[in-house]
Coordinates of C-alpha atoms in Angstrom, one line a residue:
M98 CA -32.3 -12.7 57.5
T99 CA -35.0 -13.4 54.9
T100 CA -35.1 -16.7 52.9
L101 CA -36.6 -16.9 49.4
T102 CA -37.1 -19.8 47.0
V103 CA -36.3 -18.7 43.5
G104 CA -36.3 -21.4 40.8
N105 CA -34.1 -24.3 42.1
A106 CA -32.4 -22.2 44.8
R107 CA -33.1 -21.1 48.4
I108 CA -31.4 -17.8 48.8
T109 CA -31.2 -15.3 51.7
Y110 CA -30.9 -11.6 52.1
R111 CA -30.4 -9.2 55.0
T112 CA -31.3 -5.5 55.5
E113 CA -29.5 -2.8 57.4
G114 CA -30.0 0.9 57.9
S115 CA -32.9 3.1 56.8
G116 CA -33.6 5.4 53.8
P117 CA -33.7 4.9 50.1
P118 CA -32.9 1.3 49.0
L119 CA -29.4 0.3 48.0
V120 CA -28.8 -3.3 46.9
L121 CA -25.2 -4.6 47.0
V122 CA -24.5 -7.8 45.0
H123 CA -21.5 -9.9 45.7
G124 CA -19.1 -11.5 43.3
A125 CA -17.8 -15.1 43.2
G126 CA -17.0 -16.3 46.7
P127 CA -18.6 -16.8 50.1
G128 CA -21.3 -14.2 49.6
S129 CA -22.5 -10.8 50.8
N130 CA -20.0 -10.7 53.7
M131 CA -17.6 -9.2 51.2
W132 CA -19.4 -5.9 51.8
D133 CA -19.3 -6.0 55.6
T134 CA -16.5 -3.5 56.0
L135 CA -18.4 -0.9 54.0
I136 CA -22.0 -1.3 55.1
E137 CA -21.8 1.3 57.9
R138 CA -20.5 3.8 55.3
F139 CA -24.0 3.7 53.6
T140 CA -26.5 2.9 56.4
D141 CA -26.7 6.5 57.5
R142 CA -28.4 7.4 54.2
Y143 CA -29.7 4.1 52.8
T144 CA -31.5 0.9 53.6
V145 CA -28.8 -1.5 52.5
I146 CA -30.1 -4.8 51.1
L147 CA -27.5 -7.7 50.9
P148 CA -28.5 -10.8 49.0
D149 CA -26.6 -14.1 49.1
L150 CA -27.1 -15.6 45.7
A151 CA -26.7 -19.2 44.4
G152 CA -23.2 -20.5 44.9
S153 CA -22.6 -18.4 48.0
D154 CA -22.2 -20.2 51.4
P155 CA -25.7 -19.3 52.8
A156 CA -27.6 -20.4 49.6
E157 CA -28.9 -23.9 48.8
D158 CA -29.8 -25.4 45.4
D159 CA -29.7 -28.7 43.5
G160 CA -26.1 -28.3 42.3
A161 CA -27.1 -27.6 38.7
P162 CA -24.8 -25.3 36.6
L163 CA -25.4 -21.6 37.3
T164 CA -26.6 -19.1 34.7
I165 CA -26.5 -15.4 34.7
E166 CA -30.2 -15.3 34.1
A167 CA -30.9 -17.4 37.2
L168 CA -28.7 -15.0 39.4
A169 CA -30.4 -12.0 37.9
A170 CA -33.8 -13.6 38.7
Q171 CA -32.7 -14.0 42.3
V172 CA -31.7 -10.3 42.5
I173 CA -35.1 -9.3 41.0
A174 CA -36.9 -11.6 43.5
V175 CA -35.0 -9.9 46.4
I176 CA -35.9 -6.4 45.2
E177 CA -39.6 -7.4 44.8
D178 CA -39.8 -9.2 48.1
S179 CA -38.2 -6.2 49.9
G180 CA -40.9 -4.0 48.5
A181 CA -38.3 -1.3 48.0
A182 CA -38.3 -0.8 44.2
P183 CA -37.0 1.1 42.4
V184 CA -33.5 0.6 44.0
D185 CA -30.0 1.7 43.5
L186 CA -28.2 -1.5 42.4
V187 CA -24.4 -2.1 42.8
G188 CA -22.6 -5.3 41.8
F189 CA -19.0 -6.4 42.0
S190 CA -17.2 -8.7 39.5
L191 CA -19.6 -11.6 38.7
G192 CA -22.1 -9.4 40.6
A193 CA -21.5 -6.6 38.0
S194 CA -22.7 -8.8 35.2
T195 CA -25.6 -10.0 37.4
V196 CA -26.9 -6.5 38.2
A197 CA -26.5 -5.5 34.6
A198 CA -28.6 -8.5 33.6
A199 CA -31.2 -7.7 36.3
A200 CA -31.4 -4.1 35.2
A201 CA -31.9 -5.1 31.6
L202 CA -34.6 -7.7 32.4
R203 CA -36.5 -5.4 34.8
P204 CA -35.7 -1.8 34.2
D205 CA -38.7 -0.7 36.3
L206 CA -37.0 -2.0 39.4
V207 CA -33.7 0.0 39.1
R208 CA -33.2 3.7 39.7
R209 CA -29.4 3.8 39.3
L210 CA -26.9 1.0 38.3
V211 CA -23.2 0.6 39.3
P212 CA -21.3 -2.4 37.8
V213 CA -17.8 -2.7 39.4
A214 CA -14.9 -4.6 37.8
G215 CA -17.2 -6.5 35.5
M216 CA -17.3 -7.8 31.9
T217 CA -19.6 -8.4 29.1
H218 CA -18.3 -11.9 28.3
A219 CA -15.3 -14.2 28.8
A220 CA -14.3 -14.9 25.2
D221 CA -10.7 -13.7 25.3
E222 CA -7.7 -16.1 25.8
Y223 CA -6.5 -14.4 29.0
L224 CA -9.8 -14.7 30.8
Q225 CA -10.2 -18.3 29.7
L226 CA -6.7 -19.3 30.7
M227 CA -6.9 -17.5 34.0
M228 CA -10.3 -18.8 35.1
S229 CA -9.7 -22.4 33.9
T230 CA -6.4 -22.5 35.8
W231 CA -8.2 -21.2 38.9
R232 CA -10.8 -23.9 38.4
L233 CA -8.1 -26.6 38.1
L234 CA -6.8 -25.6 41.6
G235 CA -10.2 -26.7 43.1
D236 CA -8.7 -29.8 44.6
D237 CA -6.1 -27.7 46.6
A238 CA -7.8 -25.3 48.9
E239 CA -4.6 -23.5 49.9
A240 CA -3.4 -23.0 46.3
F241 CA -6.9 -21.9 45.3
G242 CA -7.0 -19.2 48.0
R243 CA -3.5 -18.0 47.3
Y244 CA -4.1 -17.8 43.5
A245 CA -7.4 -15.9 44.2
T246 CA -5.5 -13.4 46.5
L247 CA -2.8 -12.9 43.9
L248 CA -5.4 -12.1 41.2
S249 CA -7.5 -9.9 43.5
F250 CA -5.1 -7.2 44.6
S251 CA -2.3 -5.1 43.1
A252 CA 1.3 -5.9 43.9
R253 CA 1.6 -2.5 45.5
F254 CA -1.4 -3.1 47.9
L255 CA -0.1 -6.6 48.9
N256 CA 3.3 -5.1 49.7
E257 CA 1.7 -2.3 51.7
I258 CA -0.4 -4.5 53.9
G259 CA 2.4 -6.9 54.7
H260 CA 2.8 -10.6 55.2
D261 CA 0.3 -11.3 58.0
A262 CA -2.5 -9.5 56.3
V263 CA -1.7 -11.2 53.0
E264 CA -1.8 -14.6 54.7
Q265 CA -5.1 -13.8 56.3
A266 CA -6.5 -12.8 52.9
T267 CA -5.6 -16.1 51.3
A268 CA -8.1 -17.9 53.7
Y269 CA -11.1 -15.9 52.4
M270 CA -11.7 -17.7 49.1
R271 CA -12.1 -21.5 49.3
P272 CA -13.1 -24.0 46.5
T273 CA -16.6 -25.0 47.7
D274 CA -18.9 -26.6 45.2
G275 CA -20.8 -23.3 45.0
V276 CA -17.7 -21.2 44.3
L277 CA -16.4 -23.7 41.7
R278 CA -19.8 -23.4 39.9
Q279 CA -19.5 -19.6 40.0
V280 CA -16.1 -19.9 38.3
D281 CA -17.6 -22.2 35.7
L282 CA -20.3 -19.6 35.1
L283 CA -17.6 -16.9 34.6
L284 CA -16.0 -19.1 31.9
R285 CA -19.4 -19.2 30.0
L286 CA -20.7 -15.7 30.9
D287 CA -22.1 -13.5 28.1
V288 CA -24.5 -10.6 28.8
R289 CA -23.9 -8.7 25.5
D290 CA -27.4 -9.3 24.2
L291 CA -29.0 -7.9 27.4
L292 CA -27.0 -4.7 27.8
P293 CA -28.8 -2.6 25.2
R294 CA -32.0 -3.0 27.3
I295 CA -30.6 -1.2 30.3
E296 CA -32.4 2.1 31.0
A297 CA -31.1 3.2 34.4
P298 CA -28.4 5.9 34.6
T299 CA -25.2 3.8 34.9
L300 CA -21.8 4.3 36.3
V301 CA -19.3 1.6 35.4
V302 CA -16.3 1.3 37.7
G303 CA -13.0 0.0 36.4
C304 CA -9.6 -1.0 38.0
T305 CA -6.4 -0.2 36.1
R306 CA -4.3 -3.0 37.6
D307 CA -7.0 -5.7 37.6
A308 CA -5.5 -9.2 37.0
T309 CA -8.8 -11.0 37.5
I310 CA -10.8 -9.2 34.9
P311 CA -8.4 -6.9 33.1
V312 CA -9.5 -3.2 32.7
E313 CA -10.2 -3.5 29.0
N314 CA -13.2 -5.6 29.9
H315 CA -14.5 -2.9 32.3
R316 CA -14.2 -0.3 29.6
A317 CA -15.9 -2.5 27.1
L318 CA -18.8 -3.0 29.5
C319 CA -19.2 0.8 29.7
S320 CA -19.1 1.1 25.9
A321 CA -21.9 -1.5 25.6
I322 CA -24.3 0.3 28.0
T323 CA -25.8 3.3 26.2
G324 CA -25.1 6.6 28.0
S325 CA -23.1 5.1 30.8
E326 CA -20.4 7.0 32.7
Y327 CA -17.0 5.5 33.6
A328 CA -14.6 5.9 36.5
E329 CA -11.4 4.1 37.0
F330 CA -9.2 3.4 40.1
D331 CA -5.5 2.6 39.9
T332 CA -6.0 -0.6 41.9
G333 CA -6.3 -4.4 41.5
H334 CA -9.6 -6.2 41.2
I335 CA -11.0 -5.2 44.6
A336 CA -10.9 -1.4 44.5
L337 CA -13.4 -1.3 47.4
A338 CA -10.6 -2.7 49.6
E339 CA -7.6 -0.9 48.1
R340 CA -9.3 2.5 47.9
S341 CA -12.2 2.2 50.2
D342 CA -12.6 5.9 51.0
D343 CA -12.5 6.9 47.4
F344 CA -14.8 4.1 46.4
V345 CA -17.4 5.0 48.9
K346 CA -17.3 8.7 47.9
L347 CA -17.7 7.8 44.3
L348 CA -20.7 5.7 44.9
R349 CA -22.3 8.1 47.3
D350 CA -21.8 11.0 45.0
F351 CA -23.3 9.2 42.0
L352 CA -26.2 7.7 43.9
A353 CA -27.1 11.1 45.5
R354 CA -28.0 12.6 42.2
P355 CA -31.7 13.2 41.7

């Protein structure tokens, strides 16, 4: 584990495997452990770099409101500190907007870009209502986790995995100060001005049944990145859990291109 000071934050990153560099950026929540079930699916080919950004459990900062520029700066700092540039850069949900911003601000550091289940901004009424409701549940940890689980997965997937697995999933997301500040950022997020600056070949991944960031937002993100490709899974928000084999294959195939 490596620790860096970037602006007002002390963040960490870990590295596993060997080969060309692949950076996986987490969404709102505890941090890079969201990728743990998939890491071994990439370490045979890649050096996988996993940062824990501001708002995640391992990070420390002064409690100021988060900005997408600050998170992007942390990703950039990790890439530079690792000495691995240019990297393949993948981000999920809030991490999708973060990696898009990082690729726009430092195109020299990014070889290929994959934003997953992301958005350009949170202006529509559904996103504002959903996220503000989630934020209001911050005083009730159980309700916060249950609401997050309901938004994260399709009804089909929840019914397939069964009661015990669903109950276990509800414990993952908890309303820490950092997570609540991440949700606040989602309510204010807007990367539209940055997207035209992206130069890396880009694959945007969408999720048809996404109740957290509806699929129209994924498609709009693709449309805003010049020359980007688009792939869509018939899943809820966390396609990497619902269709892990297909998700891994899609990424490996795209990243393997010269």
